[in-house]
Short mmCIF file of N, CA, C and O in Angstrom, two decimals:
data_model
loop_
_atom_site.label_atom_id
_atom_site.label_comp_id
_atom_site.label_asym_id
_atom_site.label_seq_id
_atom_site.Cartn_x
_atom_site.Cartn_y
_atom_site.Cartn_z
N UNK V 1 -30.47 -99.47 2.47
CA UNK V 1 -31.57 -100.39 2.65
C UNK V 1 -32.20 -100.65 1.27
O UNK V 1 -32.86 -99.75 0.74
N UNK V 2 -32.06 -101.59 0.81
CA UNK V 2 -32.91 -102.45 -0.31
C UNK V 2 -34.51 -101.82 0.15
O UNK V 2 -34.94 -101.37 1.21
N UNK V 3 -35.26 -102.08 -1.44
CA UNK V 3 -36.43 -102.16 -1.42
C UNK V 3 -37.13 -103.52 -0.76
O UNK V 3 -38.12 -103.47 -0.03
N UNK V 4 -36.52 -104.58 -1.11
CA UNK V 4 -36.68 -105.77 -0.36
C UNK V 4 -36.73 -105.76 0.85
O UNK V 4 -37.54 -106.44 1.46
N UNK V 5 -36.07 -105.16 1.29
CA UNK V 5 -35.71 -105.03 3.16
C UNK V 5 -36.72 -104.50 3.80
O UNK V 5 -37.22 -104.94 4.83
N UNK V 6 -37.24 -102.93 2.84
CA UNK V 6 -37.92 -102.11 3.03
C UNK V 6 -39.13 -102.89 3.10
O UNK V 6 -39.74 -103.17 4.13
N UNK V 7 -39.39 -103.18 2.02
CA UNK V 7 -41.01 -104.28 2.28
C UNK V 7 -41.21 -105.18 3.84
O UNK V 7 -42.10 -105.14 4.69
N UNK V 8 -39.99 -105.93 3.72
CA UNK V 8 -39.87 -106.70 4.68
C UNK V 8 -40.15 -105.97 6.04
O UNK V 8 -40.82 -106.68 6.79
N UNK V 9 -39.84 -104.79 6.55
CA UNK V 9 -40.27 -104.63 7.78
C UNK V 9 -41.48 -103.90 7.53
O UNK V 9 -42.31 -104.01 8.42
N UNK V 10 -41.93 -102.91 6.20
CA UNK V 10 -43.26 -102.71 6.60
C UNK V 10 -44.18 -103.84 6.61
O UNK V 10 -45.26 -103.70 7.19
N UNK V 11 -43.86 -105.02 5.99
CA UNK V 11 -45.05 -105.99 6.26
C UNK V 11 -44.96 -106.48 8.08
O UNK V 11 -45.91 -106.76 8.80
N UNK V 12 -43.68 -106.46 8.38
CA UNK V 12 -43.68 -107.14 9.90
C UNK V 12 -44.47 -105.83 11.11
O UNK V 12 -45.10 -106.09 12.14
N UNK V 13 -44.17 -104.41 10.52
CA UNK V 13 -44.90 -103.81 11.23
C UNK V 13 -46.58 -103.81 11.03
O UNK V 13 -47.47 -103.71 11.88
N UNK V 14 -46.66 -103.95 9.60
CA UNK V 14 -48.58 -104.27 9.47
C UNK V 14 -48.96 -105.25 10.37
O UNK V 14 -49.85 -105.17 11.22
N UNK V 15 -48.03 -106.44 10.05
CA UNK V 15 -48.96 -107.66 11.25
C UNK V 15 -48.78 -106.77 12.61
O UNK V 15 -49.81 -106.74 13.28
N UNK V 16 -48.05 -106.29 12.96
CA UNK V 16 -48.22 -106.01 14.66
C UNK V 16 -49.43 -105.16 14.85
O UNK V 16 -50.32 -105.36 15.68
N UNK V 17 -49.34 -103.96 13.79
CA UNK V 17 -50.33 -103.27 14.01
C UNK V 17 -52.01 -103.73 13.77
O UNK V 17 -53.00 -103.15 14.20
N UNK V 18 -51.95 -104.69 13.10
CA UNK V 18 -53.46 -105.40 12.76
C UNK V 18 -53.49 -106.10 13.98
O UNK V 18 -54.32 -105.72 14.81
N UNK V 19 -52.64 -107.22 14.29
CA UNK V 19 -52.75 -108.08 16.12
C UNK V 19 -53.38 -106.62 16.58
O UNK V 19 -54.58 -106.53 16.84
N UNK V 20 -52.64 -105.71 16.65
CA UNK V 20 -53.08 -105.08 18.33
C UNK V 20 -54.50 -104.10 17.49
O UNK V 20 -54.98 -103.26 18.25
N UNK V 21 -55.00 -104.13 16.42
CA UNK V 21 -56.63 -103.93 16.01
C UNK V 21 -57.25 -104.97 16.02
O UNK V 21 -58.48 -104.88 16.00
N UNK V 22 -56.66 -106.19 16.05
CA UNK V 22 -57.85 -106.89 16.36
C UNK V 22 -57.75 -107.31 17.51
O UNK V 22 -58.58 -108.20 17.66
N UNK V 23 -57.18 -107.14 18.39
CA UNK V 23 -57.40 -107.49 20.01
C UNK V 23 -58.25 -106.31 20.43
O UNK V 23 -59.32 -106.60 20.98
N UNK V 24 -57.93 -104.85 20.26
CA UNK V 24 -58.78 -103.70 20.15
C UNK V 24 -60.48 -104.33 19.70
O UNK V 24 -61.46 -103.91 20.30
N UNK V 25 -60.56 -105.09 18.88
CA UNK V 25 -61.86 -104.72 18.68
C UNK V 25 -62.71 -105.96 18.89
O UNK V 25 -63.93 -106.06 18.79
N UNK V 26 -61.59 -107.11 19.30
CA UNK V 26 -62.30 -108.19 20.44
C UNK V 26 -62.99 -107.77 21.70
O UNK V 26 -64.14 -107.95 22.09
N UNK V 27 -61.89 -107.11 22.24
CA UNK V 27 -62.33 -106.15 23.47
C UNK V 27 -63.35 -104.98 23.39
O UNK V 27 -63.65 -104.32 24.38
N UNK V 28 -63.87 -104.75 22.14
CA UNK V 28 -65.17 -103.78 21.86
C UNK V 28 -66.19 -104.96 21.51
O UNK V 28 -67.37 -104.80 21.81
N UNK V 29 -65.84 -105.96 20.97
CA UNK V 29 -67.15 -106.97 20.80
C UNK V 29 -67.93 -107.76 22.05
O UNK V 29 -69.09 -108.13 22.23
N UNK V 30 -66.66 -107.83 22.84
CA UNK V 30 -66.86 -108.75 24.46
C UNK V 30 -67.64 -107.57 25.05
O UNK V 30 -68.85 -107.71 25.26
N UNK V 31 -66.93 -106.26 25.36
CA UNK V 31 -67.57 -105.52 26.34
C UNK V 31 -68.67 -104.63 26.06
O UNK V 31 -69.38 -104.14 26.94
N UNK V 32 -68.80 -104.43 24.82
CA UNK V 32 -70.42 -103.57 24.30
C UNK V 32 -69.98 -102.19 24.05
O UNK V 32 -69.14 -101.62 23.35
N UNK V 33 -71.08 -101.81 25.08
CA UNK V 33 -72.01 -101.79 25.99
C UNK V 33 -73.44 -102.10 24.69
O UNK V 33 -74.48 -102.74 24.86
N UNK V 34 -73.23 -101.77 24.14
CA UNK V 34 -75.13 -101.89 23.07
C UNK V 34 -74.75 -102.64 22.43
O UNK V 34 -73.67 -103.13 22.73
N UNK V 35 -75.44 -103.08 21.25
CA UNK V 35 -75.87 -103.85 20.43
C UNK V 35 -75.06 -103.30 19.32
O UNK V 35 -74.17 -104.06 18.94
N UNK V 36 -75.17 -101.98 18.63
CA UNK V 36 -75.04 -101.15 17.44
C UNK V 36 -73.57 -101.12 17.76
O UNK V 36 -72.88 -100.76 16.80
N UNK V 37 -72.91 -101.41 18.91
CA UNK V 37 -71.74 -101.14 19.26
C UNK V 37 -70.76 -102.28 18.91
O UNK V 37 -69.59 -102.16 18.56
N UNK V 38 -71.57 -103.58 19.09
CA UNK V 38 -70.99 -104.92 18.59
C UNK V 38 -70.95 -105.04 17.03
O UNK V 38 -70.06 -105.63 16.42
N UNK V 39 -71.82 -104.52 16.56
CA UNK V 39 -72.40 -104.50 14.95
C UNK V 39 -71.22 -103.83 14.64
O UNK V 39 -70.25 -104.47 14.23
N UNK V 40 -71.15 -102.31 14.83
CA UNK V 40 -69.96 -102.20 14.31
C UNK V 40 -68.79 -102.36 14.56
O UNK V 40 -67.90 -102.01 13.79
N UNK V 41 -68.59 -102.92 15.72
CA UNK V 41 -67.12 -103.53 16.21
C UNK V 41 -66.76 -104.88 14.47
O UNK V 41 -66.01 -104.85 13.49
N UNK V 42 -67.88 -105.88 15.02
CA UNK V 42 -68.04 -106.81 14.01
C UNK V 42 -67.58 -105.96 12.61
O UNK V 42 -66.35 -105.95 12.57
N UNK V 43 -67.84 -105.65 12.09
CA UNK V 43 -67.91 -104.89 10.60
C UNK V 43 -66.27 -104.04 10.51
O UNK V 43 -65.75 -103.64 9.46
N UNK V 44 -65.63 -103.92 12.00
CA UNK V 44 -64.28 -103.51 11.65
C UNK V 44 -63.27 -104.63 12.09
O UNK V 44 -62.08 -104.37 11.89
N UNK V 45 -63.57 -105.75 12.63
CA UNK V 45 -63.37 -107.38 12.56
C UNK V 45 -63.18 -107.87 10.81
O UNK V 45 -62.17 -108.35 10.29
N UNK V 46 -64.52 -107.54 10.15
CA UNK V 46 -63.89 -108.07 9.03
C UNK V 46 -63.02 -107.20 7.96
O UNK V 46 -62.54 -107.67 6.93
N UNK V 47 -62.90 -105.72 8.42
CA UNK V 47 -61.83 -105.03 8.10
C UNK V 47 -60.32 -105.01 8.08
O UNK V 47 -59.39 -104.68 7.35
N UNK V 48 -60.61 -105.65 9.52
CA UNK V 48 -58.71 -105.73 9.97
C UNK V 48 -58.23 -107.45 9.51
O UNK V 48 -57.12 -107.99 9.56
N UNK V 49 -59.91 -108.10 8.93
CA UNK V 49 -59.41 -109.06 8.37
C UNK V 49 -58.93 -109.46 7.30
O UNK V 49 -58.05 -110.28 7.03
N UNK V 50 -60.03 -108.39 6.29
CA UNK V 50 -59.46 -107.99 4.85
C UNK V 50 -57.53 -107.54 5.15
O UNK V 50 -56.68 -108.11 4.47
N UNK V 51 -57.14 -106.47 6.25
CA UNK V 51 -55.67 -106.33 6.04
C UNK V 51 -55.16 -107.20 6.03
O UNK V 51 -54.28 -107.24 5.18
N UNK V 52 -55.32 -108.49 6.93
CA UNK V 52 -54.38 -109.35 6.87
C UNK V 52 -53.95 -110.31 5.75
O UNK V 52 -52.97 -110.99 5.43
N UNK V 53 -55.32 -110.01 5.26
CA UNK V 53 -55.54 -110.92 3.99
C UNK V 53 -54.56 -110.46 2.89
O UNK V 53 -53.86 -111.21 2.20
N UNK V 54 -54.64 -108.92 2.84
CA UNK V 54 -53.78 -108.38 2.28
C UNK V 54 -52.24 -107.71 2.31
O UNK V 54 -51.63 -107.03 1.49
N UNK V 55 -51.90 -108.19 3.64
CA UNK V 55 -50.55 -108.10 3.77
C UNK V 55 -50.07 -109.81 3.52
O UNK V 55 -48.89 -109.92 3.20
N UNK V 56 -50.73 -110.95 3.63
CA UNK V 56 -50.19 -111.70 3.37
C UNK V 56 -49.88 -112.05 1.76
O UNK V 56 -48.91 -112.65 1.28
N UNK V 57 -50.90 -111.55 1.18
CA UNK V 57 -51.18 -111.52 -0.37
C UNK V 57 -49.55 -110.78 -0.86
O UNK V 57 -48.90 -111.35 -1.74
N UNK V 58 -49.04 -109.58 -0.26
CA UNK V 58 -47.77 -108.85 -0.57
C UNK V 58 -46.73 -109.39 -0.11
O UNK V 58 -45.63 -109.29 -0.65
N UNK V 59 -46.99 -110.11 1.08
CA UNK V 59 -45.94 -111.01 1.59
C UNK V 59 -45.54 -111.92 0.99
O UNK V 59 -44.38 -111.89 0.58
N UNK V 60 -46.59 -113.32 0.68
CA UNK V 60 -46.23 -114.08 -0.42
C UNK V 60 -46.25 -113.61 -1.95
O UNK V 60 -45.48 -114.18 -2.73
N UNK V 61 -46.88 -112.87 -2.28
CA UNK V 61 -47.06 -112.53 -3.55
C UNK V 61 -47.89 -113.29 -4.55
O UNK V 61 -48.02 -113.22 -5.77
N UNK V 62 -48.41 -114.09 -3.55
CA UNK V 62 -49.88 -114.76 -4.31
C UNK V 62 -50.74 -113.87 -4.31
O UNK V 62 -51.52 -113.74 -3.37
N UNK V 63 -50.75 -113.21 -5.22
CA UNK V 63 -52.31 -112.10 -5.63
C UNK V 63 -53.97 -112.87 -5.24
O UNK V 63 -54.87 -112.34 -4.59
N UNK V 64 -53.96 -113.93 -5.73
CA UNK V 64 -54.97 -114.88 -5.24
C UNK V 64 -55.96 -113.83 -4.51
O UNK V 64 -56.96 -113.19 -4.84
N UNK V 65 -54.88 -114.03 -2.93
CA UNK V 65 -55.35 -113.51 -1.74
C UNK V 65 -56.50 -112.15 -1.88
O UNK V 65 -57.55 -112.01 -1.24
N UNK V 66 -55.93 -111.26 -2.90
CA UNK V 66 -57.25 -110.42 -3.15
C UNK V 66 -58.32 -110.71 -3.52
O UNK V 66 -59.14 -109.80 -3.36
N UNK V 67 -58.62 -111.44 -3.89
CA UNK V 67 -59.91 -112.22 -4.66
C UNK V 67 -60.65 -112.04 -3.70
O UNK V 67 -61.58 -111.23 -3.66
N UNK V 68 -60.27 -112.90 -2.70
CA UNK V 68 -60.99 -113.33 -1.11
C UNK V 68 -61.16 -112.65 -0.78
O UNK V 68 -62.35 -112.37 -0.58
N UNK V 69 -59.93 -111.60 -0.35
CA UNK V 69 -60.02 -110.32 0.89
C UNK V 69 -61.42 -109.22 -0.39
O UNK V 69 -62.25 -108.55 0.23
N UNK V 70 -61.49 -109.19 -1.84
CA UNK V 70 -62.89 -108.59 -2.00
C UNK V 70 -64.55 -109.25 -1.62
O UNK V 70 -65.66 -108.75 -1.46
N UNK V 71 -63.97 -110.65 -1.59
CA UNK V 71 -65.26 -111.44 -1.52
C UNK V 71 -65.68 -111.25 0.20
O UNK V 71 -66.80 -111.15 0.69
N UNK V 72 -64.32 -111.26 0.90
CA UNK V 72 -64.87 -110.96 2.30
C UNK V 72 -65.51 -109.53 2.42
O UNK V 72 -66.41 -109.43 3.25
N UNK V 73 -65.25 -108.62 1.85
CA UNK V 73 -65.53 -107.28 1.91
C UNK V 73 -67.06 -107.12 1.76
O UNK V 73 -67.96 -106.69 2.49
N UNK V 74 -67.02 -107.55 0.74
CA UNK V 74 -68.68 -107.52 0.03
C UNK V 74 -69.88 -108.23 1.11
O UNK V 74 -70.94 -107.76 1.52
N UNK V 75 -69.42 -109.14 1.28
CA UNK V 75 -69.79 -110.79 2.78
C UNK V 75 -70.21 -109.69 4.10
O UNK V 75 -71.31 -109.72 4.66
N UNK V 76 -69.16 -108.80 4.43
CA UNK V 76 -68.84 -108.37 5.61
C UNK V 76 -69.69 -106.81 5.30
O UNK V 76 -69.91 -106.20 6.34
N UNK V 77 -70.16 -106.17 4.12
CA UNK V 77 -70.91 -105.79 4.41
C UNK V 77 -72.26 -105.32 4.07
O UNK V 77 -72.95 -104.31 4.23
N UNK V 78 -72.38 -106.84 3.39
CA UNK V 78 -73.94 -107.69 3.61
C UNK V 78 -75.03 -107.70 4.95
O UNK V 78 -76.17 -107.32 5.22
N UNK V 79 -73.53 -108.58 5.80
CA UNK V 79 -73.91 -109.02 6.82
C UNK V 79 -73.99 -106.92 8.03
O UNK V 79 -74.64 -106.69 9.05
N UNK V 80 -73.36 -106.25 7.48
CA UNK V 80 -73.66 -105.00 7.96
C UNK V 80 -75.24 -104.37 7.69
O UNK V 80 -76.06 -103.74 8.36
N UNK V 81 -75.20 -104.67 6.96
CA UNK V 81 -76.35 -103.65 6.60
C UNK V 81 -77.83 -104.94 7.21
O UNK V 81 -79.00 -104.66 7.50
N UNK V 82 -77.22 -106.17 7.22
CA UNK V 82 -78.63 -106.87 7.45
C UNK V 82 -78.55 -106.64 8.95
O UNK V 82 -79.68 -106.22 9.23
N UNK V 83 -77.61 -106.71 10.40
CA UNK V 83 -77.82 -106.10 11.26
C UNK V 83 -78.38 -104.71 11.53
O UNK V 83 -79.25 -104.48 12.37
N UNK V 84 -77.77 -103.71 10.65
CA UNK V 84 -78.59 -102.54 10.61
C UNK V 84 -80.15 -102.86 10.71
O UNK V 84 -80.89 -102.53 11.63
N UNK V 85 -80.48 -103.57 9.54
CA UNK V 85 -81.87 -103.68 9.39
C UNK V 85 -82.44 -103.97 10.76
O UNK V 85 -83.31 -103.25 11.26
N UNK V 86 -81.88 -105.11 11.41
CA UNK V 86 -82.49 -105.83 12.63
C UNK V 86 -82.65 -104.89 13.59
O UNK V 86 -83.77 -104.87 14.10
N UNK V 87 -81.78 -104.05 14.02
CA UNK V 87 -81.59 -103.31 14.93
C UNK V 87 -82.80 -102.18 14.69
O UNK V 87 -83.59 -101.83 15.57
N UNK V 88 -82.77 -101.84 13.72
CA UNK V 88 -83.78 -100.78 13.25
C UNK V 88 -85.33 -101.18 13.41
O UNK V 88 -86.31 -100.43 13.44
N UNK V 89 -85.27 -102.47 13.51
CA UNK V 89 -86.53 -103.20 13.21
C UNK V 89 -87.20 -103.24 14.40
O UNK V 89 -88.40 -103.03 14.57
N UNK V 90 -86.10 -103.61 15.52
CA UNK V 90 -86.34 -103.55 16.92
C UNK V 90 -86.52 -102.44 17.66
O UNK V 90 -87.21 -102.41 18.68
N UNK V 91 -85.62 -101.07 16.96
CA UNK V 91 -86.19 -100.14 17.70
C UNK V 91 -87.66 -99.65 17.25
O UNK V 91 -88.60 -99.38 17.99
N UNK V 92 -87.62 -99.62 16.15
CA UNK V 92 -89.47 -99.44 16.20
C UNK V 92 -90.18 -99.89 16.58
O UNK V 92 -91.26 -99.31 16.68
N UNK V 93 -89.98 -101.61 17.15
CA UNK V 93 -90.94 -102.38 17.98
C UNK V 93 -90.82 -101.80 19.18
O UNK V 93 -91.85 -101.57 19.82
N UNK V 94 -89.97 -101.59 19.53
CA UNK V 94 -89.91 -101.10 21.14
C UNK V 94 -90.39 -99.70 21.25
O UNK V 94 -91.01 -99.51 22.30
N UNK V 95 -90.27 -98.63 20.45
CA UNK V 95 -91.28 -97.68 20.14
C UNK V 95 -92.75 -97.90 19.84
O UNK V 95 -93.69 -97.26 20.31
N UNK V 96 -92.78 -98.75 19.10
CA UNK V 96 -94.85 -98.79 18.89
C UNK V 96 -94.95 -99.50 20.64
O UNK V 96 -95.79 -99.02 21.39
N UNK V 97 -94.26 -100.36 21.04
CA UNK V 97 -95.01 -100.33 22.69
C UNK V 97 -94.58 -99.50 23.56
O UNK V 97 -95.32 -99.50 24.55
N UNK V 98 -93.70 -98.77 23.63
CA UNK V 98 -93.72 -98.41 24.77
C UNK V 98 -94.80 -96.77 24.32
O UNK V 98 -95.39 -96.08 25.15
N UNK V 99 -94.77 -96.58 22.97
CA UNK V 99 -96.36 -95.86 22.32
C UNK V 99 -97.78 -96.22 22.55
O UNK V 99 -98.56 -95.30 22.30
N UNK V 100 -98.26 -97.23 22.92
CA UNK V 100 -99.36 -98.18 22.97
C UNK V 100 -99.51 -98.44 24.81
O UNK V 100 -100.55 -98.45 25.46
N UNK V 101 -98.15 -98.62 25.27
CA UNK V 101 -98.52 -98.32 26.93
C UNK V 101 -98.55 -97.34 26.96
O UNK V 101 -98.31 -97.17 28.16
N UNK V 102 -98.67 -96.30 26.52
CA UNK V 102 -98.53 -94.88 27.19
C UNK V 102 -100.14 -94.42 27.16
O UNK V 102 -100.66 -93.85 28.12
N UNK V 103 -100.78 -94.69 26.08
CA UNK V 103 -101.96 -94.13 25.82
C UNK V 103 -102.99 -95.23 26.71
O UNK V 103 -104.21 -95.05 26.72
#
């Protein structure tokens, strides 16, 4: 078996294995159950998106493709940490009232 060959099916096995992570983590974004649960479903969405980005980058051999797959990285977890925030923001609201009905 060539090194060529060799590439060739580990890239055909990466795509299968990224399809069946990101159907995995469609099915964690659709079904929940919480909030913090979608957040980080989302945040491993743009993970398994960075792979693809980067098996196609080895596939064609347009390097390019990394550029992006860092710019998505950085994007993806921006947008992490600003959900964190939200979520955090909300549980303390929902703590100072349900603190304020109690007394």
């Amino acid at each position: 078996m060539s090194g060529l060959a060799f590439l060739e099916y580990a890239v055909a096995i990466s795509f299968v294995v990224l399809t069946l992570a990101m159907l995995l983590v469609i099915i964690r974004i659709v079904r929940g159950p919480t909030l913090p649960d979608r957040v980080l479903a989302l945040d491993m969405l743009v993970s398994v998106g960075i792979g693809f980005i980067a098996v196609i980058a080895i596939k064609t051999g347009y390097m390019l493709y990394l550029d992006i797959a860092i710019s998505l990285g950085l994007v993806g977890f921006l947008a992490t940490v600003a959900f964190a925030r939200y979520i955090l923001q909300r549980w303390e609201i929902r703590a100072n009232q349900s603190e304020s009905e109690g007394n």
